[in-house]
Each structure stands twice: as C-alpha cells, then as structure tokens.
Amino acid sequence: SMKEAQPDIAQFVGALKQTILQSQYNAAKLVNTQLVQLYFFLGAAISRKAQQANWGDKVLETISAELQKELKHLRGFSAENIRKMKRFYEAYPLMLASCELANQMIQNTEIEISVIWSAVPTKLETSIQSPLATKLEMGSPLANQLATDFWSVSFTNHFAIINKLNKLEERLWFI
C-alpha cells in the first residue's frame, strides 16, 4: 500500500533532490546538454527503482508533488515531465554509459546514491542486444559522435522523436 511505501519514497525523493541540486539545476543557466542529461539520469533512476520496487504510475505523481514542494523555485518537475523523463531513459537505455552527468552523480559522495541507484544493471539495460549496440561499443568514433549528437538534442525534440518513431534504430538515425 501507499502508506507502507511512503518512507521509501521519501528517502528516494530526498536523494533525487540532492542530485538535482548537485547538478546546479537552473534551467536558465544550465547548458542544454546538462539539462538533457539530468532529465535522462532522473528518468533512469525513477525507472530502475520503479521496476525494483514494483511502483505504479501513482508513485510518479507522489514523486513529482514532493519534488515540487521541496524545490519551489524550480520548474520542470510536473508529473507529466517526470513520466517523460522515465520514458526518455526507457527509449534509450543504451545511452546511459555515455551520460557524463550520470557517471558524475554515481560517484558523488555527497548524494546518498545507493538510495536511488543500484549498481545491478536492469533487464532493460542487459536486453540491448541489437546489432546497433555492438556497433556502438563505448569509445568507438561512431559511439562518440552519436553521444555528442544525442546529448545536444533538446528534451522537447527528443520527445517529438520518441513519440513519432517506435524503433531505436529509426530514432537514432533521426538524431
């Protein structure tokens, strides 16, 4: 039930909030790339946790409400946007490795990262056995070019692509 889940969610939201503040979230100042990476990382954290804890959609609304209450001066954390962040990561789990902000946050000792991040890869991350994934071995020139292009696309445009195209290969071609 929701009541039993509360402490877990409160702790989770607390760690998400630390992550957002650590990333110097300030929509005006944050370079597009960093904002896109922050949204991707938050989406990944929420998606992975939801999978592990069997959280339903209602929890996303709770997370959104708590974040908005805690971070009054920040915009961008509506329930709809939180759902988009989650979908963003779920559309591109293979981009996690190239998300510099995620790597920084996972190593950041000021955040209770274990609350929001388990080192164990999710089903989604391990199921990416497409020929594309092989072509995009981390560090290859192609992977580096894709990462540069991918993270420079705005969140809004990423969404337009996700909504129009179902196949990962098609989406990445578009980017």
Coordinates of N, CA, C and O in Angstrom, one line a residue:
S1 N 0.8 -1.2 0.0 CA 0.0 0.0 0.0 C 0.9 1.2 0.0 O 2.0 1.2 0.3
M2 N 0.3 2.3 -0.3 CA 1.0 3.6 -0.4 C 1.6 4.0 0.9 O 2.7 4.5 0.9
K3 N 0.9 3.8 2.0 CA 1.4 4.1 3.3 C 2.7 3.4 3.6 O 3.6 4.1 4.1
E4 N 2.7 2.1 3.4 CA 4.0 1.4 3.7 C 5.1 1.9 2.8 O 6.3 1.9 3.2
A5 N 4.8 2.3 1.6 CA 5.8 2.7 0.6 C 6.4 4.1 1.0 O 7.4 4.4 0.5
Q6 N 5.6 4.9 1.8 CA 6.0 6.3 2.0 C 7.5 6.5 2.4 O 8.1 7.3 1.8
P7 N 8.0 5.8 3.5 CA 9.3 6.1 3.9 C 10.3 5.9 2.8 O 11.2 6.7 2.5
D8 N 10.1 4.8 2.0 CA 11.0 4.5 0.9 C 11.0 5.6 -0.1 O 12.0 6.1 -0.6
I9 N 9.8 6.1 -0.4 CA 9.6 7.2 -1.4 C 10.2 8.5 -0.9 O 10.9 9.2 -1.6
A10 N 10.0 8.8 0.4 CA 10.5 10.0 0.9 C 12.1 10.0 0.8 O 12.7 11.0 0.5
Q11 N 12.7 8.9 1.2 CA 14.1 8.7 1.1 C 14.6 8.9 -0.4 O 15.5 9.6 -0.7
F12 N 13.8 8.3 -1.3 CA 14.2 8.3 -2.7 C 14.1 9.7 -3.2 O 15.0 10.2 -3.9
V13 N 13.0 10.4 -2.8 CA 12.8 11.8 -3.3 C 13.9 12.7 -2.7 O 14.5 13.6 -3.4
G14 N 14.3 12.5 -1.5 CA 15.4 13.2 -0.8 C 16.7 13.1 -1.6 O 17.4 14.1 -1.9
A15 N 17.0 11.9 -2.0 CA 18.2 11.7 -2.8 C 18.1 12.3 -4.2 O 19.1 12.8 -4.7
L16 N 16.9 12.2 -4.8 CA 16.7 12.8 -6.1 C 16.9 14.3 -6.0 O 17.6 15.0 -6.8
K17 N 16.4 14.9 -4.9 CA 16.5 16.4 -4.7 C 18.0 16.7 -4.6 O 18.5 17.7 -5.2
Q18 N 18.8 15.9 -3.8 CA 20.2 16.2 -3.7 C 20.9 16.2 -5.1 O 21.7 17.0 -5.4
T19 N 20.5 15.2 -5.9 CA 21.0 15.0 -7.2 C 20.8 16.3 -8.1 O 21.6 16.8 -8.7
I20 N 19.5 16.8 -8.0 CA 19.1 17.9 -8.8 C 19.9 19.1 -8.3 O 20.5 19.9 -9.2
L21 N 20.1 19.3 -7.0 CA 20.8 20.5 -6.5 C 22.3 20.4 -6.8 O 22.9 21.3 -7.2
Q22 N 22.8 19.2 -6.7 CA 24.2 19.0 -7.0 C 24.5 19.2 -8.5 O 25.6 19.6 -8.9
S23 N 23.5 19.0 -9.4 CA 23.8 19.2 -10.8 C 23.6 20.7 -11.2 O 23.7 21.0 -12.3
Q24 N 23.5 21.6 -10.1 CA 23.4 23.0 -10.4 C 22.2 23.3 -11.2 O 22.3 24.1 -12.2
Y25 N 21.1 22.6 -11.0 CA 19.9 22.8 -11.8 C 19.4 24.2 -11.8 O 19.0 24.7 -10.8
N26 N 19.5 24.9 -12.9 CA 19.0 26.2 -13.0 C 18.7 26.4 -14.5 O 19.6 26.6 -15.3
A27 N 17.4 26.1 -14.8 CA 17.1 26.0 -16.2 C 17.7 27.1 -17.1 O 18.0 26.9 -18.3
A28 N 17.8 28.3 -16.6 CA 18.3 29.4 -17.4 C 19.8 29.2 -17.6 O 20.3 29.5 -18.7
K29 N 20.5 28.7 -16.6 CA 22.0 28.7 -16.8 C 22.5 27.4 -17.3 O 23.6 27.3 -17.8
L30 N 21.7 26.3 -17.1 CA 22.2 25.0 -17.4 C 22.2 24.9 -18.9 O 21.3 25.1 -19.6
V31 N 23.4 24.5 -19.4 CA 23.5 24.2 -20.9 C 22.6 23.1 -21.2 O 22.3 22.2 -20.4
N32 N 22.0 23.2 -22.4 CA 21.0 22.2 -22.9 C 21.5 20.8 -22.6 O 20.8 19.9 -22.1
T33 N 22.7 20.5 -22.9 CA 23.3 19.2 -22.8 C 23.2 18.7 -21.3 O 22.8 17.5 -21.1
Q34 N 23.5 19.5 -20.4 CA 23.4 19.1 -19.0 C 22.0 18.9 -18.5 O 21.7 18.0 -17.8
L35 N 21.1 19.7 -19.0 CA 19.7 19.6 -18.7 C 19.1 18.3 -19.2 O 18.5 17.5 -18.5
V36 N 19.5 18.0 -20.4 CA 19.0 16.7 -21.1 C 19.6 15.5 -20.3 O 18.9 14.6 -20.0
Q37 N 20.9 15.6 -19.9 CA 21.5 14.5 -19.1 C 20.9 14.4 -17.8 O 20.7 13.3 -17.3
L38 N 20.5 15.5 -17.1 CA 19.9 15.5 -15.8 C 18.5 14.8 -15.9 O 18.2 13.9 -15.2
Y39 N 17.7 15.2 -16.9 CA 16.4 14.6 -17.1 C 16.6 13.1 -17.4 O 15.8 12.3 -16.9
F40 N 17.6 12.7 -18.2 CA 17.8 11.3 -18.5 C 18.2 10.5 -17.3 O 17.6 9.4 -17.0
F41 N 19.1 11.1 -16.5 CA 19.5 10.4 -15.3 C 18.4 10.2 -14.3 O 18.2 9.2 -13.7
L42 N 17.6 11.3 -14.1 CA 16.4 11.2 -13.2 C 15.5 10.2 -13.7 O 14.9 9.4 -12.9
G43 N 15.2 10.2 -15.0 CA 14.3 9.2 -15.6 C 14.9 7.8 -15.4 O 14.1 6.8 -15.0
A44 N 16.2 7.6 -15.5 CA 16.8 6.3 -15.3 C 16.6 5.8 -13.8 O 16.2 4.7 -13.6
A45 N 16.9 6.8 -12.9 CA 16.8 6.4 -11.5 C 15.4 6.0 -11.2 O 15.1 5.0 -10.5
I46 N 14.4 6.8 -11.7 CA 13.0 6.5 -11.4 C 12.5 5.2 -12.0 O 11.9 4.4 -11.4
S47 N 12.9 5.0 -13.3 CA 12.6 3.8 -14.0 C 13.1 2.5 -13.3 O 12.4 1.6 -13.1
R48 N 14.4 2.6 -12.9 CA 15.1 1.4 -12.3 C 14.4 1.1 -11.0 O 14.2 0.0 -10.6
K49 N 14.2 2.2 -10.2 CA 13.6 2.0 -8.9 C 12.2 1.5 -9.0 O 11.8 0.6 -8.2
A50 N 11.4 2.0 -9.9 CA 10.0 1.6 -10.1 C 10.0 0.1 -10.4 O 9.1 -0.6 -10.0
Q51 N 10.9 -0.3 -11.2 CA 11.0 -1.7 -11.6 C 11.3 -2.6 -10.4 O 10.6 -3.6 -10.2
Q52 N 12.3 -2.2 -9.6 CA 12.7 -3.0 -8.5 C 11.6 -3.0 -7.4 O 11.4 -4.0 -6.8
A53 N 11.0 -1.9 -7.2 CA 10.1 -1.8 -6.1 C 8.6 -2.0 -6.5 O 7.7 -1.8 -5.7
N54 N 8.4 -2.3 -7.7 CA 7.1 -2.5 -8.3 C 6.2 -1.3 -8.1 O 5.0 -1.4 -7.7
W55 N 6.7 -0.1 -8.3 CA 6.0 1.1 -8.2 C 5.1 1.3 -9.4 O 5.5 1.1 -10.5
G56 N 3.8 1.7 -9.1 CA 2.9 2.0 -10.3 C 3.0 3.5 -10.6 O 3.8 4.2 -10.1
D57 N 2.2 3.9 -11.5 CA 2.2 5.3 -12.0 C 1.9 6.3 -11.0 O 2.3 7.4 -11.0
K58 N 1.0 5.9 -10.0 CA 0.6 6.8 -8.9 C 1.9 7.4 -8.2 O 1.9 8.5 -7.8
V59 N 2.9 6.5 -8.0 CA 4.1 6.9 -7.3 C 4.8 8.1 -8.0 O 5.3 9.0 -7.4
L60 N 4.7 8.1 -9.4 CA 5.3 9.1 -10.1 C 4.7 10.5 -9.7 O 5.4 11.5 -9.6
E61 N 3.4 10.4 -9.5 CA 2.7 11.7 -9.1 C 3.2 12.1 -7.7 O 3.3 13.3 -7.5
T62 N 3.4 11.2 -6.8 CA 3.8 11.5 -5.5 C 5.3 12.1 -5.6 O 5.5 13.1 -4.9
I63 N 6.1 11.4 -6.4 CA 7.5 11.9 -6.5 C 7.5 13.4 -7.1 O 8.1 14.3 -6.5
S64 N 6.6 13.6 -8.1 CA 6.5 14.9 -8.6 C 6.0 15.9 -7.6 O 6.6 17.0 -7.4
A65 N 5.0 15.6 -6.9 CA 4.4 16.5 -5.9 C 5.5 16.8 -4.8 O 5.6 18.0 -4.4
E66 N 6.2 15.8 -4.4 CA 7.2 16.0 -3.3 C 8.4 16.9 -3.9 O 8.8 17.8 -3.2
L67 N 8.8 16.7 -5.1 CA 9.9 17.5 -5.6 C 9.4 18.9 -5.8 O 10.2 19.8 -5.5
Q68 N 8.2 19.1 -6.3 CA 7.7 20.5 -6.5 C 7.6 21.2 -5.1 O 7.8 22.4 -5.1
K69 N 7.2 20.5 -4.1 CA 7.1 21.1 -2.8 C 8.5 21.4 -2.2 O 8.7 22.5 -1.7
E70 N 9.4 20.5 -2.4 CA 10.8 20.7 -1.9 C 11.6 21.8 -2.7 O 12.5 22.5 -2.2
L71 N 11.3 21.8 -4.0 CA 12.1 22.7 -4.9 C 11.2 23.7 -5.5 O 11.1 23.8 -6.7
K72 N 10.7 24.6 -4.7 CA 9.6 25.5 -5.1 C 10.1 26.4 -6.3 O 9.4 26.8 -7.1
H73 N 11.4 26.8 -6.2 CA 11.9 27.7 -7.2 C 12.2 27.1 -8.6 O 12.6 27.8 -9.5
L74 N 12.1 25.8 -8.6 CA 12.5 25.1 -9.9 C 11.3 24.6 -10.7 O 10.3 24.1 -10.1
R75 N 11.3 24.8 -12.0 CA 10.2 24.3 -12.8 C 10.7 23.0 -13.5 O 11.9 22.7 -13.5
G76 N 9.8 22.3 -14.1 CA 10.2 21.1 -14.8 C 9.9 19.8 -14.2 O 10.3 18.8 -14.7
F77 N 9.3 19.8 -13.0 CA 9.1 18.5 -12.3 C 7.6 18.1 -12.1 O 7.2 17.5 -11.2
S78 N 6.8 18.5 -13.1 CA 5.4 18.1 -13.1 C 5.3 16.6 -13.3 O 6.3 16.0 -13.8
A79 N 4.2 16.0 -12.9 CA 4.0 14.6 -13.1 C 4.2 14.2 -14.5 O 4.9 13.2 -14.9
E80 N 3.7 15.0 -15.4 CA 3.9 14.7 -16.9 C 5.4 14.7 -17.3 O 5.8 13.8 -18.0
N81 N 6.1 15.7 -16.8 CA 7.5 15.7 -17.1 C 8.3 14.6 -16.5 O 9.2 14.1 -17.1
I82 N 7.9 14.2 -15.3 CA 8.6 13.0 -14.6 C 8.3 11.8 -15.5 O 9.2 11.0 -15.7
R83 N 7.1 11.6 -15.9 CA 6.8 10.5 -16.8 C 7.6 10.5 -18.1 O 8.1 9.5 -18.5
K84 N 7.8 11.7 -18.6 CA 8.6 11.9 -19.8 C 10.1 11.5 -19.6 O 10.7 10.9 -20.4
M85 N 10.6 11.9 -18.4 CA 12.0 11.6 -18.1 C 12.2 10.1 -18.1 O 13.1 9.5 -18.6
K86 N 11.2 9.4 -17.4 CA 11.2 7.9 -17.3 C 11.2 7.3 -18.7 O 12.0 6.4 -19.0
R87 N 10.3 7.8 -19.5 CA 10.2 7.3 -20.9 C 11.4 7.6 -21.7 O 11.8 6.8 -22.6
F88 N 12.0 8.7 -21.5 CA 13.2 9.1 -22.2 C 14.3 8.0 -22.0 O 14.9 7.5 -23.0
Y89 N 14.6 7.7 -20.7 CA 15.6 6.7 -20.4 C 15.2 5.3 -21.0 O 16.0 4.6 -21.6
E90 N 13.9 5.0 -20.9 CA 13.4 3.7 -21.4 C 13.5 3.6 -22.9 O 13.6 2.5 -23.4
A91 N 13.5 4.7 -23.6 CA 13.6 4.7 -25.0 C 15.1 4.5 -25.4 O 15.4 4.0 -26.5
Y92 N 16.0 4.9 -24.6 CA 17.4 4.9 -24.9 C 18.3 4.3 -23.8 O 19.3 5.0 -23.4
P93 N 18.0 3.2 -23.3 CA 18.9 2.7 -22.1 C 20.3 2.6 -22.5 O 21.2 2.7 -21.7
L94 N 20.6 2.4 -23.8 CA 22.0 2.2 -24.3 C 22.8 3.5 -24.1 O 24.0 3.4 -24.2
M95 N 22.1 4.6 -24.0 CA 22.9 5.9 -23.8 C 23.4 6.1 -22.4 O 24.1 7.1 -22.2
L96 N 23.0 5.3 -21.5 CA 23.4 5.5 -20.1 C 24.9 5.6 -19.9 O 25.4 6.5 -19.2
A97 N 25.6 4.7 -20.6 CA 27.0 4.7 -20.5 C 27.7 6.0 -20.9 O 28.8 6.4 -20.4
S98 N 27.1 6.7 -21.8 CA 27.7 8.0 -22.3 C 27.2 9.2 -21.6 O 27.5 10.3 -21.9
C99 N 26.3 9.0 -20.6 CA 25.8 10.1 -19.8 C 26.7 10.6 -18.7 O 26.8 10.0 -17.7
E100 N 27.5 11.6 -19.1 CA 28.5 12.0 -18.1 C 28.0 12.4 -16.8 O 28.6 12.2 -15.7
L101 N 26.8 13.1 -16.8 CA 26.2 13.5 -15.6 C 25.9 12.3 -14.7 O 26.1 12.4 -13.5
A102 N 25.4 11.3 -15.3 CA 25.1 10.1 -14.5 C 26.4 9.5 -13.9 O 26.4 9.2 -12.7
N103 N 27.4 9.5 -14.6 CA 28.7 9.0 -14.1 C 29.2 9.8 -12.9 O 29.7 9.3 -11.9
Q104 N 29.1 11.1 -13.1 CA 29.5 12.1 -12.0 C 28.6 11.8 -10.8 O 29.1 11.8 -9.6
M105 N 27.3 11.7 -11.0 CA 26.4 11.6 -9.8 C 26.6 10.3 -9.1 O 26.6 10.2 -7.9
I106 N 26.9 9.2 -9.9 CA 27.0 7.9 -9.2 C 28.3 7.9 -8.4 O 28.3 7.2 -7.4
Q107 N 29.2 8.7 -8.7 CA 30.5 8.8 -7.9 C 30.5 9.9 -6.9 O 31.4 10.1 -6.2
N108 N 29.4 10.7 -6.8 CA 29.3 11.8 -5.9 C 29.0 11.4 -4.5 O 27.9 10.9 -4.2
T109 N 30.0 11.6 -3.6 CA 29.8 11.1 -2.2 C 28.8 12.0 -1.4 O 28.4 11.6 -0.4
E110 N 28.4 13.2 -1.9 CA 27.5 14.0 -1.2 C 26.1 13.6 -1.3 O 25.2 14.1 -0.7
I111 N 25.8 12.6 -2.3 CA 24.5 12.2 -2.5 C 24.4 10.7 -2.0 O 25.3 9.9 -2.1
E112 N 23.2 10.4 -1.4 CA 23.0 9.0 -0.9 C 22.6 8.2 -2.2 O 21.5 7.9 -2.4
I113 N 23.6 8.0 -3.0 CA 23.3 7.5 -4.3 C 22.7 6.1 -4.3 O 21.9 5.7 -5.1
S114 N 23.1 5.3 -3.3 CA 22.5 3.9 -3.2 C 21.0 3.9 -3.0 O 20.4 3.0 -3.4
V115 N 20.5 5.0 -2.5 CA 19.0 5.1 -2.4 C 18.3 5.2 -3.7 O 17.3 4.6 -3.9
I116 N 19.0 5.8 -4.7 CA 18.3 5.9 -6.0 C 19.0 5.1 -7.1 O 18.5 5.1 -8.2
W117 N 20.1 4.5 -6.8 CA 20.8 3.8 -7.9 C 21.4 2.5 -7.4 O 22.2 2.4 -6.5
S118 N 21.0 1.4 -8.1 CA 21.6 0.1 -7.7 C 22.6 -0.2 -8.8 O 22.4 0.1 -10.0
A119 N 23.8 -0.7 -8.5 CA 24.8 -1.0 -9.5 C 24.4 -2.1 -10.4 O 25.0 -2.3 -11.5
V120 N 23.4 -2.9 -10.0 CA 23.0 -4.0 -10.9 C 22.2 -3.5 -12.1 O 21.3 -2.7 -12.0
P121 N 22.7 -3.9 -13.3 CA 22.0 -3.4 -14.5 C 20.6 -3.9 -14.5 O 20.3 -5.0 -14.1
T122 N 19.7 -3.2 -15.1 CA 18.3 -3.6 -15.2 C 18.1 -4.5 -16.4 O 18.9 -4.6 -17.3
K123 N 17.0 -5.2 -16.4 CA 16.6 -6.0 -17.6 C 16.7 -5.2 -18.9 O 17.2 -5.7 -19.9
L124 N 16.2 -4.0 -18.8 CA 16.3 -3.1 -19.9 C 17.7 -2.9 -20.4 O 17.9 -2.9 -21.6
E125 N 18.6 -2.7 -19.5 CA 20.0 -2.4 -19.9 C 20.7 -3.7 -20.5 O 21.5 -3.6 -21.3
T126 N 20.3 -4.8 -19.9 CA 21.0 -6.0 -20.4 C 20.4 -6.6 -21.6 O 20.9 -7.4 -22.3
S127 N 19.2 -6.1 -22.0 CA 18.5 -6.7 -23.1 C 18.8 -6.0 -24.4 O 18.2 -6.3 -25.4
I128 N 19.7 -5.0 -24.4 CA 20.0 -4.3 -25.6 C 21.0 -5.1 -26.4 O 22.2 -4.9 -26.3
Q129 N 20.5 -6.1 -27.1 CA 21.5 -6.9 -27.9 C 21.3 -6.6 -29.4 O 21.4 -7.6 -30.2
S130 N 21.0 -5.4 -29.7 CA 20.8 -5.1 -31.1 C 22.2 -5.0 -31.8 O 23.2 -4.7 -31.2
P131 N 22.2 -5.2 -33.1 CA 23.4 -5.0 -33.9 C 23.9 -3.6 -33.6 O 25.1 -3.3 -33.6
L132 N 23.0 -2.7 -33.4 CA 23.3 -1.3 -33.2 C 24.2 -1.2 -31.9 O 25.2 -0.5 -31.9
A133 N 23.9 -1.9 -30.9 CA 24.6 -1.8 -29.6 C 26.1 -2.3 -29.9 O 27.0 -1.7 -29.3
T134 N 26.2 -3.3 -30.7 CA 27.6 -3.8 -31.0 C 28.4 -2.7 -31.8 O 29.5 -2.5 -31.5
K135 N 27.7 -2.1 -32.7 CA 28.3 -1.0 -33.5 C 28.8 0.1 -32.6 O 29.7 0.8 -32.9
L136 N 28.0 0.3 -31.5 CA 28.2 1.5 -30.7 C 29.0 1.1 -29.4 O 28.8 1.7 -28.4
E137 N 30.0 0.2 -29.6 CA 30.8 -0.1 -28.4 C 31.4 1.2 -27.9 O 31.8 2.1 -28.6
M138 N 31.3 1.4 -26.6 CA 31.8 2.6 -25.9 C 33.2 3.0 -26.4 O 34.0 2.1 -26.5
G139 N 33.3 4.3 -26.7 CA 34.7 4.7 -27.1 C 35.0 4.6 -28.6 O 35.9 5.2 -29.1
S140 N 34.1 3.9 -29.3 CA 34.4 3.9 -30.8 C 34.0 5.3 -31.4 O 33.2 6.0 -30.8
P141 N 34.7 5.7 -32.5 CA 34.4 7.0 -33.0 C 32.9 7.2 -33.3 O 32.3 8.3 -33.0
L142 N 32.2 6.1 -33.7 CA 30.8 6.2 -34.0 C 30.0 6.5 -32.7 O 29.1 7.3 -32.7
A143 N 30.4 5.8 -31.7 CA 29.7 6.0 -30.4 C 29.9 7.4 -29.9 O 29.0 8.0 -29.4
N144 N 31.1 7.9 -30.0 CA 31.4 9.2 -29.5 C 30.7 10.3 -30.3 O 30.1 11.2 -29.7
Q145 N 30.6 10.1 -31.6 CA 29.8 11.0 -32.4 C 28.3 11.0 -32.1 O 27.7 12.0 -31.9
L146 N 27.8 9.8 -31.9 CA 26.4 9.7 -31.5 C 26.1 10.3 -30.2 O 25.2 11.1 -30.0
A147 N 27.0 10.1 -29.2 CA 26.8 10.7 -27.9 C 26.8 12.2 -28.0 O 25.9 12.9 -27.4
T148 N 27.7 12.8 -28.8 CA 27.8 14.2 -28.9 C 26.5 14.7 -29.5 O 25.9 15.7 -29.0
D149 N 26.0 14.1 -30.6 CA 24.8 14.5 -31.2 C 23.6 14.3 -30.3 O 22.7 15.1 -30.2
F150 N 23.5 13.1 -29.7 CA 22.4 12.7 -28.9 C 22.2 13.7 -27.7 O 21.1 14.2 -27.5
W151 N 23.2 14.0 -27.0 CA 23.1 14.9 -25.8 C 22.9 16.4 -26.2 O 22.6 17.2 -25.4
S152 N 23.1 16.7 -27.5 CA 22.8 18.1 -27.8 C 21.4 18.4 -28.4 O 21.0 19.5 -28.6
V153 N 20.6 17.3 -28.5 CA 19.2 17.5 -28.9 C 18.4 17.9 -27.7 O 18.6 17.3 -26.6
S154 N 17.5 18.9 -27.9 CA 16.8 19.3 -26.7 C 15.8 18.3 -26.2 O 15.4 17.4 -27.0
F155 N 15.4 18.4 -25.0 CA 14.4 17.4 -24.4 C 13.1 17.4 -25.2 O 12.6 16.3 -25.5
T156 N 12.7 18.6 -25.6 CA 11.4 18.7 -26.4 C 11.6 17.9 -27.7 O 10.7 17.2 -28.1
N157 N 12.7 18.1 -28.4 CA 12.9 17.4 -29.7 C 13.0 15.9 -29.5 O 12.6 15.1 -30.3
H158 N 13.7 15.5 -28.4 CA 13.8 14.1 -28.1 C 12.4 13.5 -28.0 O 12.1 12.4 -28.5
F159 N 11.5 14.3 -27.4 CA 10.2 13.8 -27.2 C 9.4 13.6 -28.5 O 8.6 12.7 -28.7
A160 N 9.6 14.6 -29.4 CA 8.9 14.5 -30.7 C 9.4 13.2 -31.4 O 8.6 12.5 -32.0
I161 N 10.7 12.9 -31.3 CA 11.2 11.7 -32.0 C 10.7 10.5 -31.3 O 10.2 9.5 -32.0
I162 N 10.7 10.4 -30.0 CA 10.2 9.2 -29.3 C 8.7 9.0 -29.6 O 8.3 7.8 -29.8
N163 N 7.9 10.0 -29.7 CA 6.5 9.9 -30.0 C 6.2 9.4 -31.4 O 5.2 8.8 -31.6
K164 N 7.1 9.8 -32.3 CA 6.8 9.5 -33.7 C 7.4 8.2 -34.1 O 6.8 7.5 -35.0
L165 N 8.5 7.8 -33.6 CA 9.2 6.6 -34.1 C 9.3 5.5 -33.0 O 9.7 5.8 -31.9
N166 N 9.0 4.3 -33.4 CA 9.0 3.2 -32.4 C 10.3 2.5 -32.3 O 10.7 2.0 -31.2
K167 N 11.0 2.4 -33.4 CA 12.3 1.6 -33.4 C 13.5 2.5 -33.0 O 13.7 3.6 -33.5
L168 N 14.3 1.9 -32.1 CA 15.5 2.6 -31.7 C 16.4 3.0 -32.8 O 16.9 4.1 -32.9
E169 N 16.6 2.1 -33.8 CA 17.4 2.4 -35.0 C 16.9 3.6 -35.7 O 17.7 4.5 -36.1
E170 N 15.6 3.7 -35.9 CA 15.0 4.9 -36.6 C 15.2 6.1 -35.8 O 15.5 7.2 -36.3
R171 N 15.0 6.0 -34.5 CA 15.2 7.2 -33.7 C 16.6 7.8 -33.7 O 16.8 9.0 -33.9
L172 N 17.5 6.9 -33.6 CA 18.9 7.3 -33.6 C 19.3 7.9 -35.0 O 20.1 8.8 -35.1
W173 N 18.8 7.3 -36.0 CA 19.1 7.8 -37.4 C 18.6 9.3 -37.5 O 19.3 10.1 -38.1
F174 N 17.5 9.5 -36.9 CA 16.9 10.9 -36.9 C 17.8 11.9 -36.2 O 17.8 13.0 -36.6
I175 N 18.4 11.4 -35.1 CA 19.2 12.3 -34.3 C 20.5 12.6 -35.1 O 20.9 13.8 -35.2

